Coordinates of C-alpha atoms and ligand atoms in Angstrom, one line a residue:
M20 CA 105.7 145.3 -38.7
T21 CA 105.5 143.5 -35.5
I22 CA 104.5 145.4 -32.5
D23 CA 103.9 145.2 -28.4
V24 CA 99.9 145.1 -27.2
A25 CA 101.2 148.1 -25.1
T26 CA 102.2 150.0 -28.3
G27 CA 99.5 148.7 -30.2
I28 CA 96.8 149.9 -28.1
V29 CA 97.9 153.5 -27.6
R30 CA 98.8 153.8 -31.4
I31 CA 95.5 152.7 -31.7
L32 CA 94.2 155.7 -29.1
K33 CA 96.0 158.3 -31.2
Q34 CA 94.3 157.3 -34.2
E35 CA 90.9 157.5 -32.1
G36 CA 91.8 161.2 -31.4
V37 CA 92.2 160.5 -27.9
A38 CA 94.5 163.3 -26.5
W39 CA 95.2 162.6 -22.7
V40 CA 94.7 159.8 -20.7
S41 CA 93.6 159.8 -16.6
T42 CA 95.7 157.6 -14.1
F43 CA 96.4 156.7 -11.5
P44 CA 99.4 154.1 -11.3
V45 CA 100.7 151.5 -11.4
C46 CA 99.5 149.8 -14.8
R47 CA 101.4 148.7 -18.2
V48 CA 99.9 150.8 -21.1
N49 CA 101.5 153.6 -19.4
N50 CA 104.7 153.4 -20.3
A51 CA 103.4 153.4 -23.3
L52 CA 101.8 155.9 -23.4
G53 CA 104.5 157.6 -22.1
R54 CA 106.8 156.5 -25.2
E55 CA 104.9 157.0 -27.6
G56 CA 104.1 160.7 -25.9
V57 CA 100.2 160.3 -24.8
P58 CA 100.2 163.0 -22.0
M59 CA 98.7 161.0 -18.8
L60 CA 96.6 163.0 -16.0
M61 CA 97.8 161.4 -13.4
M62 CA 94.9 161.5 -10.3
R63 CA 95.6 161.0 -7.0
D64 CA 93.4 157.4 -6.6
D65 CA 92.0 155.3 -9.3
R66 CA 88.6 156.8 -8.6
Y67 CA 89.2 160.0 -9.7
A68 CA 91.1 158.6 -12.6
V69 CA 87.7 157.1 -13.7
A70 CA 85.9 159.8 -12.9
V71 CA 87.4 162.7 -14.7
A72 CA 87.7 160.3 -17.9
D73 CA 84.0 159.6 -17.5
A74 CA 82.9 163.2 -16.8
F75 CA 85.1 164.4 -20.4
S76 CA 82.9 161.9 -22.2
R77 CA 79.9 163.1 -20.5
I78 CA 80.8 166.9 -20.8
T79 CA 81.7 166.4 -24.7
A80 CA 78.8 164.5 -25.3
G81 CA 80.8 161.8 -26.3
T82 CA 82.2 163.0 -28.7
R83 CA 85.6 162.8 -27.2
I84 CA 86.2 159.7 -25.4
G85 CA 87.8 160.0 -21.8
V86 CA 90.1 156.9 -21.4
C87 CA 91.4 156.0 -18.1
T88 CA 94.2 153.3 -17.2
F89 CA 94.2 152.0 -13.5
Q90 CA 95.9 148.4 -11.8
G91 CA 94.3 145.2 -12.4
G92 CA 95.8 141.5 -12.3
V93 CA 96.1 139.7 -9.5
N94 CA 97.1 143.0 -7.6
A95 CA 93.9 144.5 -8.1
A96 CA 94.0 147.4 -5.8
G97 CA 93.6 150.0 -8.1
M98 CA 90.4 148.0 -9.6
Q99 CA 89.1 147.3 -5.9
Y100 CA 88.9 151.1 -5.6
A101 CA 88.4 152.2 -9.3
Y102 CA 84.8 149.8 -9.2
A103 CA 83.2 153.0 -7.2
G104 CA 83.6 155.2 -10.5
M105 CA 83.3 152.2 -12.9
A106 CA 79.6 151.7 -11.1
Q107 CA 78.5 155.4 -11.3
A108 CA 79.7 155.7 -14.5
Y109 CA 77.8 152.6 -15.3
E110 CA 74.8 153.8 -13.8
D111 CA 74.7 156.8 -15.6
G112 CA 75.7 155.6 -18.9
S113 CA 78.6 157.3 -19.6
P114 CA 80.7 156.3 -22.5
V115 CA 84.3 155.8 -20.7
L116 CA 87.4 154.2 -21.5
C117 CA 88.7 152.4 -18.7
I118 CA 92.2 150.2 -19.8
T119 CA 93.8 147.7 -17.3
D120 CA 96.4 145.1 -16.5
G121 CA 94.5 141.6 -16.9
V122 CA 95.0 138.5 -14.9
P123 CA 97.9 136.4 -16.9
A124 CA 97.6 133.4 -18.2
G125 CA 97.8 130.6 -15.6
S126 CA 96.6 132.7 -12.2
S127 CA 92.6 133.1 -13.2
G128 CA 90.9 131.2 -9.7
N129 CA 94.3 132.1 -7.5
S130 CA 92.8 135.8 -6.2
Q131 CA 89.5 135.9 -4.0
Y132 CA 88.6 138.9 -5.7
D133 CA 87.2 137.9 -9.2
V134 CA 88.1 140.5 -11.4
A135 CA 86.3 139.4 -14.5
S136 CA 83.2 139.1 -12.9
A137 CA 83.1 142.6 -11.1
M138 CA 84.0 144.1 -13.8
K139 CA 81.1 142.5 -15.9
T140 CA 78.4 144.4 -13.6
V141 CA 79.6 147.9 -13.9
S142 CA 80.5 147.9 -18.2
K143 CA 78.6 147.7 -20.8
W144 CA 81.3 145.4 -22.1
F145 CA 84.1 143.5 -20.5
G146 CA 87.2 142.6 -23.2
Y147 CA 90.0 140.3 -21.9
L148 CA 92.1 140.4 -24.5
D149 CA 93.7 136.6 -24.6
K150 CA 96.0 136.7 -28.0
P151 CA 97.6 139.8 -28.9
E152 CA 97.0 139.6 -32.5
R153 CA 93.3 140.8 -31.2
T154 CA 94.4 144.0 -29.8
P155 CA 92.9 145.8 -33.6
E156 CA 89.7 143.8 -32.9
F157 CA 89.2 144.4 -29.3
M158 CA 89.4 148.5 -29.8
R159 CA 87.4 148.5 -32.9
R160 CA 85.0 146.9 -31.0
A161 CA 85.4 148.9 -28.1
F162 CA 85.1 152.3 -30.1
T163 CA 81.9 150.7 -31.7
M164 CA 80.6 150.2 -28.6
L165 CA 81.9 153.8 -26.9
R166 CA 80.2 155.3 -29.9
S167 CA 76.8 153.8 -30.8
G168 CA 73.8 152.8 -29.2
R169 CA 72.9 153.3 -25.4
P170 CA 76.2 154.8 -23.9
G171 CA 77.8 153.1 -21.6
P172 CA 81.4 152.1 -20.2
V173 CA 83.4 149.6 -21.8
I174 CA 87.4 147.7 -20.0
L175 CA 89.4 146.4 -21.5
A176 CA 92.0 144.0 -19.4
I177 CA 95.4 143.6 -20.8
P178 CA 96.7 140.3 -19.8
N179 CA 100.3 140.2 -21.8
A180 CA 101.3 143.7 -23.0
T181 CA 104.7 143.1 -23.7
A182 CA 103.3 140.0 -26.1
T183 CA 103.5 141.4 -29.7
Y184 CA 101.8 140.9 -32.8
D185 CA 102.1 141.9 -36.4
E186 CA 100.9 145.5 -36.7
T187 CA 100.2 145.6 -40.3
A188 CA 98.0 142.2 -40.5
D189 CA 94.8 143.5 -39.6
P190 CA 95.5 147.4 -40.1
Y191 CA 93.4 149.8 -37.6
R192 CA 90.9 152.2 -39.2
P193 CA 88.6 155.0 -36.6
V194 CA 85.3 153.7 -35.6
K195 CA 82.3 156.6 -36.9
G196 CA 80.1 155.0 -34.6
W197 CA 76.4 154.3 -35.9
K198 CA 73.1 156.2 -35.8
S199 CA 69.3 153.9 -36.1
A200 CA 65.8 155.9 -37.4
P201 CA 62.7 155.2 -35.8
D202 CA 60.6 153.5 -37.4
P203 CA 58.1 155.8 -40.3
A204 CA 55.0 153.7 -38.6
D205 CA 55.6 154.5 -35.2
V206 CA 56.5 158.2 -35.4
R207 CA 52.7 158.7 -37.3
A208 CA 51.6 156.8 -34.1
A209 CA 53.3 159.3 -32.1
V210 CA 52.6 162.0 -33.5
D211 CA 48.5 160.5 -34.2
Q212 CA 48.4 161.1 -30.0
L213 CA 50.3 164.4 -29.7
L214 CA 48.0 165.6 -32.0
A215 CA 45.0 164.7 -30.1
A216 CA 46.4 165.9 -26.6
R217 CA 44.9 168.3 -24.5
N218 CA 47.8 168.8 -22.1
P219 CA 51.0 167.1 -24.0
L220 CA 54.4 167.6 -22.1
I221 CA 57.9 166.7 -22.9
Y222 CA 60.5 165.2 -20.6
A223 CA 63.8 165.3 -22.0
G224 CA 66.1 162.9 -21.0
E225 CA 70.0 163.1 -21.0
G226 CA 69.9 161.2 -24.4
V227 CA 69.3 164.4 -26.4
I228 CA 72.6 166.0 -25.5
Y229 CA 74.3 162.6 -26.2
A230 CA 72.6 162.8 -29.4
G231 CA 73.8 166.7 -30.1
A232 CA 69.9 167.0 -30.6
S233 CA 69.6 169.9 -28.4
D234 CA 68.8 172.7 -31.8
D235 CA 66.5 169.5 -32.6
L236 CA 64.0 169.5 -29.2
K237 CA 64.3 173.6 -29.4
A238 CA 62.7 172.8 -32.6
F239 CA 60.5 170.6 -32.1
A240 CA 59.0 171.7 -29.3
E241 CA 58.3 175.6 -30.5
L242 CA 56.7 173.7 -33.9
V243 CA 54.2 171.6 -31.0
N244 CA 53.7 174.4 -29.2
V245 CA 54.6 172.1 -25.9
P246 CA 56.6 172.7 -22.3
V247 CA 59.5 170.7 -21.8
V248 CA 61.0 169.2 -18.5
T249 CA 64.2 167.9 -18.9
T250 CA 66.2 165.6 -15.7
L251 CA 68.4 166.3 -13.6
K252 CA 71.5 164.9 -16.3
A253 CA 69.5 166.5 -19.3
K254 CA 69.9 169.7 -17.5
G255 CA 70.9 171.9 -19.9
A256 CA 69.5 170.3 -22.8
F257 CA 66.7 172.7 -23.6
P258 CA 68.0 176.2 -22.9
E259 CA 66.4 177.6 -19.8
D260 CA 65.4 180.7 -20.6
H261 CA 63.1 179.6 -23.3
P262 CA 59.3 180.4 -22.2
L263 CA 58.1 177.0 -23.2
F264 CA 61.1 175.4 -19.8
V265 CA 59.3 174.3 -17.2
G266 CA 62.2 173.3 -15.5
V267 CA 63.8 170.3 -13.8
R268 CA 61.9 169.8 -10.5
G269 CA 59.5 171.8 -8.2
D270 CA 56.1 172.2 -7.8
Q271 CA 55.9 173.4 -11.6
I272 CA 57.1 169.9 -12.1
A273 CA 54.4 168.7 -10.4
H274 CA 51.6 170.5 -11.9
Y275 CA 52.3 169.5 -15.7
L276 CA 53.1 166.2 -14.7
N277 CA 50.0 165.9 -13.0
K278 CA 48.2 167.6 -15.1
S279 CA 49.5 166.0 -18.5
D280 CA 47.2 163.5 -20.7
V281 CA 50.1 162.7 -23.0
I282 CA 53.6 162.4 -22.2
L283 CA 56.5 162.4 -25.0
A284 CA 59.5 161.1 -23.5
I285 CA 62.7 161.5 -25.8
A286 CA 66.0 159.8 -24.5
S287 CA 64.6 159.4 -21.0
S288 CA 64.7 156.0 -19.6
L289 CA 61.8 157.3 -17.9
S290 CA 63.2 155.1 -14.5
P291 CA 61.9 157.2 -11.5
G292 CA 65.3 156.7 -8.6
R293 CA 66.7 158.8 -5.8
F294 CA 67.2 161.9 -8.3
S295 CA 64.2 161.9 -10.8
H296 CA 60.0 161.9 -10.8
G297 CA 57.9 159.3 -10.8
I298 CA 54.9 159.6 -13.0
P299 CA 51.8 160.5 -11.4
D300 CA 48.9 158.6 -12.5
P301 CA 50.7 156.5 -15.0
A302 CA 47.9 154.3 -16.4
K303 CA 46.2 156.9 -16.6
K304 CA 48.2 158.8 -19.2
T305 CA 49.5 157.9 -22.6
I306 CA 53.4 157.7 -22.4
I307 CA 54.9 157.9 -25.7
H308 CA 58.8 156.6 -25.0
C309 CA 61.3 157.4 -27.9
N310 CA 64.5 155.9 -26.8
I311 CA 67.9 154.2 -28.5
D312 CA 67.5 151.2 -26.3
E313 CA 64.4 149.1 -26.1
L314 CA 65.4 148.1 -22.7
H315 CA 63.7 150.9 -21.4
I316 CA 60.3 150.3 -23.1
N317 CA 57.9 149.5 -20.7
K318 CA 60.1 149.3 -17.9
M319 CA 58.5 150.4 -14.6
Y320 CA 55.6 152.6 -16.9
P321 CA 53.3 151.0 -19.6
T322 CA 54.4 152.2 -22.7
A323 CA 51.6 153.1 -25.6
H324 CA 54.2 154.0 -28.0
A325 CA 57.8 153.3 -28.7
V326 CA 59.5 155.0 -31.1
I327 CA 63.1 153.4 -30.9
G328 CA 65.9 155.3 -32.6
D329 CA 68.9 158.2 -32.2
A330 CA 67.1 161.0 -30.1
R331 CA 68.4 163.6 -32.8
L332 CA 66.4 161.7 -35.9
T333 CA 63.5 160.8 -33.8
L334 CA 63.1 164.4 -33.2
Q335 CA 63.8 165.2 -37.2
A336 CA 61.2 162.8 -38.0
L337 CA 58.6 163.2 -35.4
R338 CA 59.2 167.6 -36.9
Q339 CA 58.9 166.2 -40.3
E340 CA 55.9 164.4 -39.5
V341 CA 54.4 167.2 -37.7
S342 CA 54.8 169.5 -40.9
A343 CA 53.9 167.4 -43.4
R344 CA 50.4 166.7 -42.0
T345 CA 49.8 170.2 -40.9
S346 CA 51.0 173.6 -40.5
G347 CA 52.7 172.6 -37.6
A348 CA 52.0 175.1 -34.7
G349 CA 48.7 175.5 -36.3
Q350 CA 47.4 172.5 -35.4
M351 CA 48.9 172.5 -32.0
G352 CA 47.6 176.0 -32.0
A353 CA 43.8 174.8 -32.2
R354 CA 44.0 173.2 -29.0
V355 CA 45.3 176.4 -27.2
A356 CA 46.2 179.6 -28.2
A357 CA 49.8 179.7 -28.5
G358 CA 50.7 182.6 -26.2
N359 CA 48.6 181.1 -23.3
V360 CA 50.9 178.1 -23.1
A361 CA 54.1 180.0 -22.5
A362 CA 52.0 181.9 -20.8
E363 CA 51.1 179.4 -18.2
V364 CA 54.4 178.1 -18.1
R365 CA 55.8 181.5 -17.0
A366 CA 53.5 181.8 -14.4
A367 CA 53.9 178.4 -12.8
R368 CA 57.7 178.9 -12.6
D369 CA 57.2 182.2 -11.0
E370 CA 55.5 181.1 -8.8
A371 CA 56.9 177.9 -7.6
L372 CA 60.7 179.9 -7.8
A373 CA 59.5 182.9 -6.1
R374 CA 60.9 181.6 -2.7
Y375 CA 64.4 180.4 -3.6
R376 CA 64.6 183.8 -5.9
Q377 CA 63.5 186.1 -2.1
V378 CA 66.5 184.4 -1.0
M379 CA 68.6 184.5 -3.8
N380 CA 68.9 188.0 -2.7
S381 CA 68.9 187.4 1.1
D382 CA 71.6 189.9 3.3
E383 CA 70.9 187.6 6.1
T384 CA 73.9 185.8 8.0
P385 CA 75.2 183.5 7.9
I386 CA 74.9 183.1 4.5
N387 CA 71.8 182.0 2.5
P388 CA 72.9 179.1 0.0
Y389 CA 70.9 180.8 -2.2
R390 CA 72.8 184.0 -2.2
V391 CA 75.7 182.5 -3.0
Y392 CA 74.1 180.9 -6.6
G393 CA 72.1 183.6 -7.2
D394 CA 75.4 185.5 -7.3
L395 CA 77.2 183.4 -9.2
M396 CA 74.5 183.3 -11.7
Q397 CA 75.6 186.6 -11.9
V398 CA 79.1 186.7 -11.9
L399 CA 79.2 184.0 -14.6
D400 CA 79.0 184.0 -18.1
L401 CA 76.5 181.5 -18.4
R402 CA 77.1 180.8 -22.1
N403 CA 80.8 180.1 -21.5
S404 CA 81.3 178.2 -18.3
F405 CA 80.7 175.5 -16.1
V406 CA 79.1 174.3 -13.1
T407 CA 78.5 171.1 -11.3
H408 CA 77.2 170.2 -7.6
E409 CA 78.0 167.6 -5.2
S410 CA 75.9 164.8 -3.7
G411 CA 73.9 166.5 -0.5
N412 CA 72.1 170.0 -0.6
T413 CA 74.1 171.4 -3.4
R414 CA 72.7 168.9 -5.9
D415 CA 69.1 169.5 -4.7
Q416 CA 69.9 173.6 -4.8
L417 CA 71.6 174.6 -7.7
S418 CA 69.1 171.8 -9.8
T419 CA 66.4 173.7 -8.4
V420 CA 67.5 177.0 -9.6
F421 CA 71.0 177.1 -11.8
D422 CA 69.8 178.4 -14.9
T423 CA 71.7 176.4 -17.8
L424 CA 71.7 178.2 -21.1
I425 CA 74.0 176.0 -23.4
P426 CA 74.4 172.1 -23.3
R427 CA 76.7 171.2 -20.3
G428 CA 76.8 174.7 -19.2
F429 CA 76.1 172.8 -16.0
L430 CA 76.8 168.7 -15.2
G431 CA 73.6 167.7 -13.4
W432 CA 74.6 163.9 -12.4
G433 CA 73.7 160.9 -10.3
N434 CA 71.0 158.2 -10.7
V435 CA 73.0 157.3 -7.5
S436 CA 75.3 160.0 -6.6
T437 CA 78.8 159.6 -5.5
L438 CA 80.7 162.4 -3.2
G439 CA 83.4 164.0 -4.7
F440 CA 82.4 163.6 -8.5
S441 CA 82.3 167.2 -8.6
L442 CA 85.8 168.0 -8.8
A443 CA 86.3 165.6 -11.3
A444 CA 83.4 166.7 -13.8
A445 CA 85.0 170.6 -12.8
I446 CA 88.9 168.9 -13.9
A447 CA 87.2 167.4 -17.0
A448 CA 85.5 170.9 -17.7
K449 CA 88.5 172.4 -17.9
K450 CA 90.1 170.1 -20.1
A451 CA 87.6 169.6 -22.6
F452 CA 86.9 173.8 -22.8
P453 CA 89.9 175.7 -21.3
D454 CA 88.4 179.2 -21.8
R455 CA 85.7 178.5 -19.6
A456 CA 85.3 178.9 -16.0
S457 CA 84.8 176.0 -14.8
V458 CA 82.8 175.9 -10.9
A459 CA 82.8 172.6 -8.7
V460 CA 80.1 173.8 -5.4
T461 CA 80.5 171.4 -2.9
G462 CA 79.6 170.6 0.8
E463 CA 82.0 169.1 3.6
A464 CA 81.5 165.1 2.5
G465 CA 82.1 166.3 -1.2
L466 CA 85.6 168.5 0.1
G467 CA 86.5 165.4 2.1
Y468 CA 86.6 163.4 -0.7
M469 CA 88.6 165.1 -2.6
M470 CA 91.1 166.7 -0.5
G471 CA 93.6 164.2 -1.5
N472 CA 93.2 165.3 -5.4
L473 CA 93.7 169.0 -4.6
E474 CA 97.5 168.7 -5.4
V475 CA 96.8 167.4 -9.1
L476 CA 94.9 171.6 -9.9
L477 CA 98.2 172.7 -8.6
R478 CA 100.6 170.5 -10.5
E479 CA 98.4 170.7 -13.8
K480 CA 97.8 174.1 -13.4
L481 CA 93.7 173.7 -13.6
G482 CA 92.1 177.2 -13.4
V483 CA 88.9 175.5 -11.0
T484 CA 87.3 177.3 -8.4
V485 CA 85.9 174.9 -5.7
V486 CA 83.1 177.2 -4.1
H487 CA 82.5 175.6 -0.9
I488 CA 78.7 176.3 0.7
S489 CA 80.3 175.0 4.7
N490 CA 77.4 174.4 7.1
G491 CA 79.2 172.6 9.2
G492 CA 76.7 169.2 8.9
F493 CA 75.6 166.5 6.7
A494 CA 72.7 167.4 5.2
G495 CA 72.4 164.8 2.6
Y496 CA 69.2 164.3 1.1
G497 CA 65.6 164.9 2.3
P498 CA 64.5 167.5 4.6
G499 CA 68.3 167.2 6.1
F500 CA 70.1 165.1 8.0
W501 CA 69.8 167.4 11.4
G502 CA 65.8 167.0 10.6
P503 CA 63.7 165.2 12.1
G504 CA 63.5 162.0 12.0
H505 CA 66.8 161.8 9.5
D506 CA 69.7 161.0 10.2
P507 CA 69.6 162.9 13.3
F508 CA 73.2 161.1 14.9
T509 CA 75.4 161.2 11.8
H510 CA 74.9 164.7 10.4
Q511 CA 77.3 167.1 12.7
V512 CA 81.1 167.0 11.3
L513 CA 83.9 170.4 12.9
G514 CA 82.4 172.9 10.7
P515 CA 83.8 177.0 10.2
D516 CA 83.8 177.7 14.2
E517 CA 86.5 175.1 14.5
V518 CA 88.5 174.2 11.2
D519 CA 89.4 177.2 9.0
M520 CA 89.8 175.0 5.7
S521 CA 90.6 178.1 3.4
K522 CA 94.1 178.0 5.7
V523 CA 94.4 174.3 5.4
I524 CA 94.0 174.5 1.2
G525 CA 95.6 178.4 1.0
A526 CA 98.6 175.9 2.1
L527 CA 98.7 173.8 -0.4
G528 CA 99.0 176.8 -3.2
F529 CA 95.6 177.5 -3.8
H530 CA 94.1 180.9 -3.9
T531 CA 91.7 180.1 -1.2
E532 CA 89.1 183.0 0.7
R533 CA 87.1 182.9 3.7
V534 CA 84.1 185.0 3.4
S535 CA 80.7 185.3 5.7
E536 CA 79.4 188.5 4.7
P537 CA 76.9 187.9 1.4
A538 CA 77.8 191.5 0.0
E539 CA 81.5 189.7 0.1
V540 CA 79.7 186.9 -2.1
I541 CA 80.4 188.5 -5.6
P542 CA 83.7 190.3 -5.1
A543 CA 85.4 187.1 -3.9
L544 CA 84.1 185.2 -6.7
R545 CA 85.6 187.6 -9.0
R546 CA 88.3 187.1 -7.8
A547 CA 88.7 183.6 -7.7
L548 CA 88.0 183.2 -11.2
D549 CA 90.1 186.2 -12.5
V550 CA 93.0 183.7 -10.9
N551 CA 92.0 181.1 -12.9
T552 CA 92.5 182.5 -16.4
S553 CA 96.4 182.1 -15.3
G554 CA 95.8 178.1 -14.2
R555 CA 95.7 178.8 -10.9
P556 CA 93.2 177.1 -9.0
A557 CA 90.9 178.7 -6.3
Y558 CA 88.8 177.7 -2.8
I559 CA 86.4 179.6 -1.8
E560 CA 84.6 178.7 1.6
F561 CA 81.6 180.1 2.0
I562 CA 79.8 180.4 6.2
C563 CA 76.5 179.1 4.9
S564 CA 73.1 178.6 6.9
Q565 CA 71.8 174.7 7.3
Y566 CA 69.1 176.1 4.4
P567 CA 67.5 172.2 3.0
V568 CA 64.8 173.9 0.8
Y569 CA 64.3 172.9 -3.1
G570 CA 62.1 171.5 -5.1
Q571 CA 60.8 168.3 -4.8
W572 CA 60.6 165.2 -7.1
V573 CA 57.1 164.4 -7.8
G574 CA 56.3 161.0 -6.6
R575 CA 58.8 160.8 -4.7
G576 CA 58.6 160.8 -0.1
E577 CA 60.4 163.6 1.9
G578 CA 63.4 161.0 2.7
Ligands
TPP623 C1 79.9 157.7 -2.1 C2 78.9 158.1 -1.2 N1 78.5 158.4 0.2 C3 77.3 158.3 1.0 C4 76.7 159.1 0.3 C5 75.2 159.9 1.0 N2 75.5 161.1 1.2 C6 75.0 162.1 0.5 S1 75.0 163.8 0.7 C7 75.8 163.2 2.1 C8 76.0 164.3 2.8 C9 76.2 165.4 2.2 O1 76.5 166.5 3.0 P1 77.8 168.0 2.5 O2 78.8 167.3 1.6 O3 77.8 168.6 4.3 O4 76.8 168.6 2.0 P2 75.4 169.6 2.5 O5 74.2 168.4 2.2 O6 75.8 169.9 4.1 O7 75.5 170.8 1.3 C10 75.9 161.7 2.1 C11 76.7 161.3 3.7 C12 77.1 159.4 -1.6 N3 76.2 160.3 -1.8 N4 78.3 159.3 -1.9
MG624 MG1 77.0 170.6 4.7

């Protein structure tokens, strides 16, 4: 009957289907997790504890909620370190549950760092459990927020984990999460505009993946025969071998964004950031903004028609409306012959991608990074694998060329992008889909961040491959940190001539290789993926050229 708060929380987590929790000690709920038999994935720092849980929620599109614990209370060292992970989860809108010790009653205002106000800036909700009896209520509320509306992190602070309450007084029932369908009048207005457009474009954001709406997006795009651009975080929401797929970034996106008269944005905030497009000449375009969150409407750009609701229900409603009015494709077909749309997309993509396709076959040494990416695409089963990038050139290059055929076959991340997240993402992908190959592609800086956490992969037998594009410098964003006028004083680090990272990481117990010959890229990748299948992690250092060439974001400067 009577139960302590920590045990109550853990039993509710089990009811909610949480199979494991990532952590960095200490947190008082951890002992209850241990006692109740919930496995803990112990990371080597608090930021990674958050990042792994965050990435798990992203990769499973919120169908399985990632949960983490870290240190809080009056000695909130862990929380201070976890803040970086929280901020990234909040910025990217990831539904992760974070549990920490709360400042005990009688100690508020004691420390300099104000936990509550800090956490409120990086969460959808910061819940301070001020009474043990409220445990079921707080957990209900947390899972309601995690499974409904715009995704975002929730933090629960538990000031007294050993306090007790009557478990039977308010029995917990799992929270399903709820969705809303758009107003039919708004759907009609959107379809009016779309059917009247000369050059419509669909601009799809990550909410398509969270809504499980990839098939609906495909069906709708095909019905109206309109080209599709996806954002970085939505990469994979639309199959990238589809004739209507324009791309994520590059000249072909510029062509379509410039030429479009009507943009139907679905499940994207349309907030031009460092890693997304701006809409050129927005006042001259009709923007139909379909979003779950009214806070994105009329943000940055004037919205001509808003359609508020869940992405899947919205796409289904749009499709029904188009079909009901017309023979669907026939209507749009009157605008432009069906085949021509795909032909134009193909021509635009071929032209924009030609320079990258060429270097994907390059035999030069040091190895061109695109050769590694092209070979990676050949080696992986693109319908049954996971790849992610790092902050820096690997993001820019991979998001330009990597063919993503299934949702979350590739994780694009970072409205703001915290170096080192790729390792957390690759670990989470392995946990979510153990049978899929899982690859993190990183530069020197990302690798530096992950070093302390590599031990986790050995301990947990996580067969992940870290691909290091070893170019001896911090290229970063823009034309490269070595480029004219772009951070020329802060790019150089010890490179492959001075340090052999394959020996360093090999000494830990990873399968490691160091590859400087293009012809060796494929065999080395194969060996790494092969050892991964028996749970051994791998690291391959590819000695690469500095090649800061990639597709641009429209409306961004070079810097
Ligand atoms: C936590 C954090 N601090 C700073 C940055 C800014 N930053 C982005 S990329 C980068 C350097 C990347 O260099 P490297 O890892 O060698 O990748 P390359 O671009 O050379 O492939 C820096 C410092 C960041 N993204 N995250
Ligand atoms: Mg580098």
